[in-house]
Amino acid sequence: MQNFSFVRASSAEQAVRLATAAHTAQQGAEVRFIAGGTTLTDLMKLGVEHPLQVIDINRLPLAQVSDTADGGLRIGALVRNSDLAWHPRVQQAYPVLSQALLSGASAQLRNMATTGGNLLQRTRCMYFRDNLSACNKREPGSGCAAIGGANRNLAILGTSEHCIASNPSDMNVALTTLDAQVQIQGRAGERSVPIADFFLVPGNTPHIENVLQPGDLITAVTLPPPVAGARSAYLKLRDRASYEFALASAAVLLRLENGRVAEARVALGGVGSKPWRATAAEQAVLGQPASSATWQLAAEAALRDARPQSENGFKVELAKRCVAQCLATVAHTAQTA
Ligand SMILES: Cc1cc2nc3c(=O)[nH]c(=O)nc-3n(C[C@H](O)[C@H](O)[C@H](O)COP(=O)(O)OP(=O)(O)OC[C@H]3O[C@@H](n4cnc5c(N)ncnc54)[C@H](O)[C@@H]3O)c2cc1C
Ligand code: SF4
């Protein structure tokens, strides 16, 4: 591991100031905040990330979950994944988020992992994590060993000829369905970015994964008030039942009126270069009866633009089944409530 300097920040303002100053002084060299450390230390040990400055943000007062004035929820960036998953308000009003968090990693990891760190976790593409392979995300312009290589667990939606990596987070998929906002503190003050605009597709710059600028600190994620009368759920399909990333997952929110779909939100995980909002699926089911034919319509629409690679064609059918099954489960809950 490369040497780096380490400092603890005592306020959000100081963290941003330290990060900005280090970035400028070191002529654009990497500066990283450390929260739970479950992604960052891994990647530093592998030599994939090599920040010259690491700023510990664990002493910042960002570990609270609180109600917002409009009836929504504010989740501090340092709230641990376990605490968030078991928070009574999350379990009651945003079950899709609780289920997504509990499906991720292991209990020990969830106890360390934070909301901000989970948002920014990096891809599990094996070539990205292996310094000897060509990887445009790790080293821009070096190529992409995954195209035509081992790509079984990589993306089929939102990819480019430069990168086919998938976003591995479960939490991000639920936050996408919930229309979360990411709260950011930066050099120019605070701003709020809808999660749909926060992550970027790879295009020809796969190393730029989100809209954060040097020095930006995520302070919180906010959720709008729960949708009255809606039900939600998360379904994750993977090679083994626990401690495994999604091959395909779906986060669904559904509101039925008189047996028909009045509102639907669908996001996919494991198959997109970013947490994938399936708006075509949502539109396809609006006003339709709650039936398996309708859920199949949604599944087909969600995967219409899929571009499978040499080893992950199976994900198209897997993701369709995941969407249809998750919608059917949520509809059943809504009808029997
Ligand atoms: C073995 C293993 C299995 C896993 N399985 C799953 C799984 O099934 N599903 C899943 O979703 N995840 C899984 N994960 C990933 C895990 O959820 C993430 O590692 C974790 O959420 C990262 O959070 P952290 O607080 O530890 O982040 P850190 O490692 O501290 O930080 C990660 C990145 O975020 C940046 N960062 C952190 N906080 C902030 C902030 N507030 N503002 C700006 N930047 C910030 C850091 O600089 C760093 O770049 C797994 C991880 C491991 C090691
Ligand atoms: S898919 Fe993306 S992360 Fe994986 S090797 Fe290609 S460029 Fe790198």
Short mmCIF file of C-alpha atoms and ligand atoms in Angstrom, two decimals:
data_model
loop_
_atom_site.label_atom_id
_atom_site.label_comp_id
_atom_site.label_asym_id
_atom_site.label_seq_id
_atom_site.Cartn_x
_atom_site.Cartn_y
_atom_site.Cartn_z
CA MET A 1 0.00 0.00 0.00
CA GLN A 2 1.26 3.46 -0.89
CA ASN A 3 1.99 5.89 1.98
CA PHE A 4 -0.68 8.47 2.69
CA SER A 5 -1.33 11.16 5.26
CA PHE A 6 -4.26 10.77 7.62
CA VAL A 7 -6.30 13.42 9.37
CA ARG A 8 -9.52 13.44 11.41
CA ALA A 9 -12.09 16.09 10.61
CA SER A 10 -14.18 17.56 13.40
CA SER A 11 -16.83 19.32 11.32
CA ALA A 12 -18.30 18.97 7.85
CA GLU A 13 -16.94 22.39 6.89
CA GLN A 14 -13.46 21.36 8.00
CA ALA A 15 -13.69 18.07 6.10
CA VAL A 16 -14.57 19.89 2.88
CA ARG A 17 -11.85 22.49 3.50
CA LEU A 18 -9.20 19.82 4.16
CA ALA A 19 -10.21 17.79 1.11
CA THR A 20 -10.26 20.80 -1.17
CA ALA A 21 -6.91 22.07 0.10
CA ALA A 22 -5.25 18.65 -0.26
CA HIS A 23 -6.66 18.22 -3.77
CA THR A 24 -5.35 21.63 -4.84
CA ALA A 25 -1.97 21.33 -3.09
CA GLN A 26 -1.33 17.90 -4.58
CA GLN A 27 -2.32 19.00 -8.07
CA GLY A 28 -5.41 16.89 -8.41
CA ALA A 29 -4.10 13.86 -6.54
CA GLU A 30 -6.73 11.63 -5.00
CA VAL A 31 -8.14 12.60 -1.63
CA ARG A 32 -10.59 10.25 0.09
CA PHE A 33 -12.92 10.51 3.04
CA ILE A 34 -13.04 7.33 5.09
CA ALA A 35 -16.28 6.25 6.79
CA GLY A 36 -16.73 2.51 7.52
CA GLY A 37 -13.68 1.75 5.40
CA THR A 38 -15.10 -1.53 4.05
CA THR A 39 -14.63 -0.46 0.43
CA LEU A 40 -11.81 2.04 0.68
CA THR A 41 -9.31 -0.02 2.69
CA ASP A 42 -9.91 -3.04 0.43
CA LEU A 43 -9.14 -1.01 -2.67
CA MET A 44 -6.11 0.67 -1.08
CA LYS A 45 -4.65 -2.68 -0.10
CA LEU A 46 -5.18 -3.91 -3.65
CA GLY A 47 -3.45 -0.79 -4.97
CA VAL A 48 -6.52 0.17 -6.97
CA GLU A 49 -7.07 3.36 -4.98
CA HIS A 50 -4.01 5.28 -3.83
CA PRO A 51 -5.05 8.51 -2.15
CA LEU A 52 -2.27 10.70 -0.80
CA GLN A 53 -4.65 12.09 1.82
CA VAL A 54 -7.27 10.15 3.80
CA ILE A 55 -9.72 12.18 5.89
CA ASP A 56 -11.57 10.35 8.64
CA ILE A 57 -15.14 11.67 8.92
CA ASN A 58 -16.34 9.34 11.68
CA ARG A 59 -16.43 12.10 14.29
CA LEU A 60 -18.84 14.28 12.31
CA PRO A 61 -22.40 14.53 13.66
CA LEU A 62 -23.90 12.73 10.66
CA ALA A 63 -25.15 9.50 12.26
CA GLN A 64 -28.77 10.46 12.93
CA VAL A 65 -32.02 9.41 11.28
CA SER A 66 -34.64 12.14 11.71
CA ASP A 67 -38.08 13.09 10.42
CA THR A 68 -38.25 15.99 7.98
CA ALA A 69 -40.83 18.78 8.17
CA ASP A 70 -42.70 17.43 5.12
CA GLY A 71 -43.09 13.93 6.62
CA GLY A 72 -40.06 12.40 4.93
CA LEU A 73 -36.82 11.11 6.42
CA ARG A 74 -33.29 12.48 6.67
CA ILE A 75 -30.59 9.82 6.90
CA GLY A 76 -27.17 11.09 7.97
CA ALA A 77 -24.26 9.96 5.79
CA LEU A 78 -22.69 8.13 8.75
CA VAL A 79 -25.76 6.10 9.70
CA ARG A 80 -24.60 2.48 9.63
CA ASN A 81 -26.40 0.11 7.27
CA SER A 82 -27.57 -2.08 10.20
CA ASP A 83 -28.97 0.87 12.15
CA LEU A 84 -30.81 2.11 9.10
CA ALA A 85 -32.22 -1.29 8.19
CA TRP A 86 -33.61 -1.83 11.70
CA HIS A 87 -34.83 1.73 12.23
CA PRO A 88 -38.56 1.48 13.12
CA ARG A 89 -39.60 4.26 10.73
CA VAL A 90 -37.68 2.67 7.84
CA GLN A 91 -39.14 -0.74 8.52
CA GLN A 92 -42.65 0.63 8.74
CA ALA A 93 -42.68 3.33 6.02
CA TYR A 94 -39.89 2.33 3.63
CA PRO A 95 -39.66 -1.50 3.84
CA VAL A 96 -37.98 -1.73 0.43
CA LEU A 97 -34.97 0.09 1.90
CA SER A 98 -34.78 -2.09 4.98
CA GLN A 99 -35.01 -5.27 2.89
CA ALA A 100 -32.36 -4.08 0.43
CA LEU A 101 -29.92 -3.22 3.22
CA LEU A 102 -30.43 -6.54 5.00
CA SER A 103 -29.81 -8.44 1.77
CA GLY A 104 -26.35 -6.89 1.43
CA ALA A 105 -22.97 -8.20 2.59
CA SER A 106 -22.86 -9.73 6.11
CA ALA A 107 -23.95 -8.57 9.55
CA GLN A 108 -20.40 -7.51 10.45
CA LEU A 109 -20.02 -5.48 7.25
CA ARG A 110 -23.44 -3.85 7.68
CA ASN A 111 -22.42 -2.81 11.19
CA MET A 112 -19.49 -0.85 9.72
CA ALA A 113 -20.84 0.26 6.33
CA THR A 114 -22.35 3.72 6.18
CA THR A 115 -25.01 5.34 4.02
CA GLY A 116 -22.50 7.63 2.27
CA GLY A 117 -19.97 4.84 1.74
CA ASN A 118 -22.59 2.45 0.40
CA LEU A 119 -23.70 5.06 -2.13
CA LEU A 120 -20.11 5.36 -3.38
CA GLN A 121 -19.01 1.72 -3.31
CA ARG A 122 -17.13 0.74 -6.47
CA THR A 123 -17.86 -2.00 -8.98
CA ARG A 124 -16.95 -5.62 -8.26
CA CYS A 125 -15.64 -6.12 -11.83
CA MET A 126 -12.64 -8.43 -11.26
CA TYR A 127 -10.47 -6.55 -13.76
CA PHE A 128 -11.07 -3.28 -11.94
CA ARG A 129 -9.77 -4.91 -8.77
CA ASP A 130 -6.73 -6.40 -10.51
CA ASN A 131 -4.00 -3.89 -11.27
CA LEU A 132 -2.52 -6.03 -14.04
CA SER A 133 -5.60 -5.91 -16.29
CA ALA A 134 -6.72 -3.29 -18.79
CA CYS A 135 -9.47 -1.24 -17.20
CA ASN A 136 -10.74 2.14 -18.40
CA LYS A 137 -12.35 2.81 -15.05
CA ARG A 138 -9.14 2.31 -13.07
CA GLU A 139 -6.79 3.65 -15.74
CA PRO A 140 -8.55 5.74 -18.40
CA GLY A 141 -7.59 4.77 -21.95
CA SER A 142 -6.14 1.36 -21.03
CA GLY A 143 -9.04 -0.66 -22.48
CA CYS A 144 -11.64 -2.99 -21.01
CA ALA A 145 -10.62 -6.57 -20.29
CA ALA A 146 -14.19 -7.48 -19.35
CA ILE A 147 -15.54 -7.03 -22.87
CA GLY A 148 -15.02 -10.50 -24.27
CA GLY A 149 -13.57 -11.59 -20.91
CA ALA A 150 -15.15 -12.74 -17.65
CA ASN A 151 -18.30 -10.66 -17.58
CA ARG A 152 -20.88 -13.00 -16.06
CA ASN A 153 -21.70 -10.62 -13.19
CA LEU A 154 -21.49 -7.37 -15.15
CA ALA A 155 -24.08 -5.00 -16.60
CA ILE A 156 -26.49 -5.34 -19.51
CA LEU A 157 -28.13 -1.92 -19.25
CA GLY A 158 -26.47 1.50 -19.60
CA THR A 159 -23.10 0.07 -20.70
CA SER A 160 -20.74 1.49 -23.29
CA GLU A 161 -17.96 0.20 -25.50
CA HIS A 162 -15.56 1.49 -22.84
CA CYS A 163 -17.03 -0.13 -19.71
CA ILE A 164 -19.68 -2.72 -18.83
CA ALA A 165 -19.28 -2.64 -15.04
CA SER A 166 -22.37 -2.96 -12.86
CA ASN A 167 -23.16 -0.89 -9.78
CA PRO A 168 -23.12 -3.49 -6.99
CA SER A 169 -25.12 -1.72 -4.27
CA ASP A 170 -28.46 -3.03 -3.01
CA MET A 171 -29.24 0.12 -1.01
CA ASN A 172 -28.87 2.32 -4.10
CA VAL A 173 -31.58 0.39 -5.93
CA ALA A 174 -34.09 0.95 -3.12
CA LEU A 175 -33.12 4.63 -2.85
CA THR A 176 -33.74 4.97 -6.59
CA THR A 177 -37.25 3.57 -6.27
CA LEU A 178 -37.88 5.91 -3.33
CA ASP A 179 -36.80 9.04 -5.29
CA ALA A 180 -34.14 9.86 -2.68
CA GLN A 181 -32.10 13.07 -2.76
CA VAL A 182 -28.38 13.13 -2.02
CA GLN A 183 -27.36 16.06 0.20
CA ILE A 184 -23.88 17.35 -0.59
CA GLN A 185 -21.66 19.92 1.08
CA GLY A 186 -18.99 21.39 -1.17
CA ARG A 187 -16.78 24.40 -1.68
CA ALA A 188 -19.75 26.49 -2.85
CA GLY A 189 -22.06 25.44 -0.01
CA GLU A 190 -24.82 22.83 0.19
CA ARG A 191 -26.80 21.32 -2.65
CA SER A 192 -29.27 18.52 -3.17
CA VAL A 193 -29.15 16.11 -6.14
CA PRO A 194 -31.93 13.65 -7.06
CA ILE A 195 -30.52 10.14 -6.99
CA ALA A 196 -31.60 9.66 -10.63
CA ASP A 197 -29.07 12.38 -11.57
CA PHE A 198 -26.37 11.48 -9.04
CA PHE A 199 -24.88 8.44 -10.83
CA LEU A 200 -23.51 8.66 -14.37
CA VAL A 201 -23.48 6.01 -17.10
CA PRO A 202 -19.94 5.19 -18.26
CA GLY A 203 -20.02 6.60 -21.81
CA ASN A 204 -16.40 7.31 -22.73
CA THR A 205 -15.46 8.39 -19.19
CA PRO A 206 -16.13 5.32 -17.02
CA HIS A 207 -13.81 6.65 -14.30
CA ILE A 208 -16.32 9.44 -13.58
CA GLU A 209 -19.09 7.63 -11.72
CA ASN A 210 -21.14 10.43 -10.19
CA VAL A 211 -21.59 14.19 -10.06
CA LEU A 212 -19.37 14.78 -7.00
CA GLN A 213 -16.63 17.39 -7.40
CA PRO A 214 -13.27 17.36 -5.55
CA GLY A 215 -13.85 18.16 -1.89
CA ASP A 216 -17.57 17.29 -1.94
CA LEU A 217 -18.86 15.56 1.19
CA ILE A 218 -22.15 13.66 1.27
CA THR A 219 -23.88 14.77 4.46
CA ALA A 220 -27.20 12.93 4.17
CA VAL A 221 -29.76 11.21 2.01
CA THR A 222 -33.34 12.44 2.26
CA LEU A 223 -36.48 10.51 1.41
CA PRO A 224 -39.77 12.14 0.40
CA PRO A 225 -42.82 11.26 2.52
CA PRO A 226 -44.03 7.69 1.97
CA VAL A 227 -46.61 7.30 -0.83
CA ALA A 228 -50.00 6.87 0.86
CA GLY A 229 -51.52 3.46 0.21
CA ALA A 230 -48.42 2.09 -1.56
CA ARG A 231 -46.54 -1.11 -0.78
CA SER A 232 -42.90 -1.82 -1.56
CA ALA A 233 -40.40 -4.69 -1.58
CA TYR A 234 -36.89 -5.71 -2.67
CA LEU A 235 -36.04 -9.01 -4.36
CA LYS A 236 -32.42 -10.04 -4.85
CA LEU A 237 -31.32 -13.02 -6.96
CA ARG A 238 -27.75 -14.27 -6.47
CA ASP A 239 -25.53 -17.32 -6.64
CA ARG A 240 -25.89 -18.10 -2.93
CA ALA A 241 -28.36 -17.05 -0.27
CA SER A 242 -26.19 -14.64 1.69
CA TYR A 243 -22.93 -12.69 1.59
CA GLU A 244 -23.18 -12.32 -2.17
CA PHE A 245 -23.79 -9.49 -4.65
CA ALA A 246 -26.91 -9.45 -6.85
CA LEU A 247 -26.95 -11.03 -10.28
CA ALA A 248 -30.27 -9.24 -10.66
CA SER A 249 -32.47 -7.43 -8.18
CA ALA A 250 -35.63 -5.37 -8.22
CA ALA A 251 -36.96 -2.66 -5.91
CA VAL A 252 -40.65 -2.07 -6.47
CA LEU A 253 -43.23 0.36 -5.12
CA LEU A 254 -46.85 -0.15 -6.12
CA ARG A 255 -50.16 1.55 -5.39
CA LEU A 256 -53.33 -0.16 -6.54
CA GLU A 257 -56.81 1.35 -6.87
CA ASN A 258 -59.80 -0.88 -7.57
CA GLY A 259 -57.51 -3.70 -8.62
CA ARG A 260 -55.59 -1.57 -11.14
CA VAL A 261 -52.12 0.01 -11.01
CA ALA A 262 -52.43 3.66 -9.95
CA GLU A 263 -48.69 4.17 -9.41
CA ALA A 264 -45.64 1.97 -10.02
CA ARG A 265 -41.95 2.49 -9.48
CA VAL A 266 -39.39 -0.08 -10.52
CA ALA A 267 -35.60 -0.03 -10.19
CA LEU A 268 -33.13 -2.78 -11.06
CA GLY A 269 -29.83 -3.78 -9.45
CA GLY A 270 -27.02 -6.05 -10.61
CA VAL A 271 -27.79 -5.41 -14.29
CA GLY A 272 -27.22 -1.67 -14.73
CA SER A 273 -24.08 0.45 -14.97
CA LYS A 274 -25.88 2.54 -12.35
CA PRO A 275 -28.90 1.79 -10.16
CA TRP A 276 -31.40 1.41 -12.99
CA ARG A 277 -34.78 3.12 -12.92
CA ALA A 278 -37.07 1.23 -15.31
CA THR A 279 -39.41 4.04 -16.36
CA ALA A 280 -40.61 2.11 -19.42
CA ALA A 281 -41.82 -0.65 -17.10
CA GLU A 282 -43.59 1.86 -14.87
CA GLN A 283 -45.42 3.40 -17.82
CA ALA A 284 -46.32 0.00 -19.27
CA VAL A 285 -48.33 -1.04 -16.21
CA LEU A 286 -50.12 2.23 -15.37
CA GLY A 287 -53.89 1.69 -15.36
CA GLN A 288 -53.49 -2.05 -16.06
CA PRO A 289 -55.16 -4.72 -13.91
CA ALA A 290 -53.03 -6.27 -11.18
CA SER A 291 -52.33 -9.56 -12.96
CA SER A 292 -49.43 -11.74 -13.99
CA ALA A 293 -49.87 -10.56 -17.60
CA THR A 294 -49.30 -6.99 -16.42
CA TRP A 295 -46.18 -7.92 -14.44
CA GLN A 296 -44.84 -9.68 -17.53
CA LEU A 297 -45.46 -6.51 -19.55
CA ALA A 298 -43.37 -4.59 -17.03
CA ALA A 299 -40.59 -7.18 -17.16
CA GLU A 300 -40.39 -7.06 -20.96
CA ALA A 301 -40.36 -3.24 -20.98
CA ALA A 302 -37.67 -3.08 -18.27
CA LEU A 303 -35.23 -5.23 -20.24
CA ARG A 304 -36.10 -4.04 -23.78
CA ASP A 305 -32.81 -2.13 -24.13
CA ALA A 306 -30.60 -4.84 -22.60
CA ARG A 307 -27.27 -5.46 -24.34
CA PRO A 308 -25.87 -8.71 -22.95
CA GLN A 309 -22.19 -9.61 -23.14
CA SER A 310 -20.53 -12.94 -23.95
CA GLU A 311 -21.24 -14.54 -20.54
CA ASN A 312 -24.25 -12.74 -19.11
CA GLY A 313 -27.08 -13.31 -21.59
CA PHE A 314 -28.86 -15.28 -18.84
CA LYS A 315 -29.31 -12.03 -16.91
CA VAL A 316 -31.94 -10.79 -19.37
CA GLU A 317 -34.37 -13.57 -18.47
CA LEU A 318 -33.29 -13.58 -14.81
CA ALA A 319 -33.95 -9.85 -14.45
CA LYS A 320 -37.34 -10.17 -16.18
CA ARG A 321 -38.38 -12.87 -13.76
CA CYS A 322 -37.07 -10.80 -10.86
CA VAL A 323 -39.17 -7.77 -11.87
CA ALA A 324 -42.32 -9.84 -12.49
CA GLN A 325 -41.96 -11.78 -9.24
CA CYS A 326 -41.30 -8.69 -7.14
CA LEU A 327 -44.32 -6.87 -8.65
CA ALA A 328 -46.52 -9.93 -8.03
CA THR A 329 -45.37 -10.14 -4.41
CA VAL A 330 -46.01 -6.45 -3.73
CA ALA A 331 -49.41 -6.58 -5.44
CA HIS A 332 -50.38 -9.59 -3.34
CA THR A 333 -49.41 -7.72 -0.16
CA ALA A 334 -51.40 -4.68 -1.30
CA GLN A 335 -54.48 -6.76 -2.06
CA THR A 336 -54.42 -8.70 1.19
CA ALA A 337 -53.61 -5.70 3.44
C1 LIG B 1 -17.11 -9.02 1.29
C2 LIG B 1 -18.06 -7.89 0.96
C3 LIG B 1 -19.36 -8.19 0.55
C4 LIG B 1 -20.24 -7.16 0.24
N1 LIG B 1 -21.52 -7.46 -0.20
C5 LIG B 1 -22.36 -6.44 -0.53
C6 LIG B 1 -23.69 -6.71 -1.00
O1 LIG B 1 -24.12 -7.87 -1.12
N2 LIG B 1 -24.47 -5.65 -1.30
C7 LIG B 1 -24.04 -4.36 -1.18
O2 LIG B 1 -24.82 -3.44 -1.47
N3 LIG B 1 -22.80 -4.08 -0.75
C8 LIG B 1 -21.96 -5.09 -0.42
N4 LIG B 1 -20.70 -4.80 0.00
C9 LIG B 1 -20.22 -3.42 -0.05
C10 LIG B 1 -20.50 -2.66 1.23
O3 LIG B 1 -21.90 -2.41 1.31
C11 LIG B 1 -19.71 -1.36 1.12
O4 LIG B 1 -18.33 -1.70 1.24
C12 LIG B 1 -20.09 -0.35 2.17
O5 LIG B 1 -21.44 0.00 2.07
C13 LIG B 1 -19.22 0.89 2.03
O6 LIG B 1 -19.49 1.75 3.12
P1 LIG B 1 -18.29 2.29 4.02
O7 LIG B 1 -18.87 3.25 4.97
O8 LIG B 1 -17.49 1.17 4.59
O9 LIG B 1 -17.45 3.06 2.89
P2 LIG B 1 -15.90 3.50 2.85
O10 LIG B 1 -15.08 2.32 2.47
O11 LIG B 1 -15.52 4.24 4.07
O12 LIG B 1 -15.98 4.51 1.65
C14 LIG B 1 -16.33 4.11 0.36
C15 LIG B 1 -16.14 5.29 -0.60
O13 LIG B 1 -17.05 6.33 -0.27
C16 LIG B 1 -16.37 7.53 0.04
N5 LIG B 1 -17.15 8.15 1.12
C17 LIG B 1 -17.60 7.55 2.24
N6 LIG B 1 -18.38 8.38 2.92
C18 LIG B 1 -18.45 9.53 2.22
C19 LIG B 1 -19.13 10.77 2.39
N7 LIG B 1 -19.92 10.98 3.44
N8 LIG B 1 -18.96 11.73 1.46
C20 LIG B 1 -18.18 11.54 0.37
N9 LIG B 1 -17.50 10.39 0.17
C21 LIG B 1 -17.66 9.39 1.06
C22 LIG B 1 -14.97 7.12 0.43
O14 LIG B 1 -14.05 8.14 0.17
C23 LIG B 1 -14.76 5.93 -0.48
O15 LIG B 1 -14.39 6.37 -1.77
C24 LIG B 1 -19.81 -5.81 0.35
C25 LIG B 1 -18.51 -5.52 0.80
C26 LIG B 1 -17.64 -6.53 1.09
C27 LIG B 1 -16.25 -6.18 1.56
S1 SF4 B 2 -16.01 -3.31 -17.28
FE1 SF4 B 2 -15.35 -1.31 -16.59
S2 SF4 B 2 -14.47 -1.78 -14.59
FE2 SF4 B 2 -14.51 -3.71 -15.72
S3 SF4 B 2 -12.59 -3.88 -16.86
FE3 SF4 B 2 -14.03 -2.89 -18.21
S4 SF4 B 2 -13.60 -0.72 -17.85
FE4 SF4 B 2 -12.79 -1.79 -16.12
#
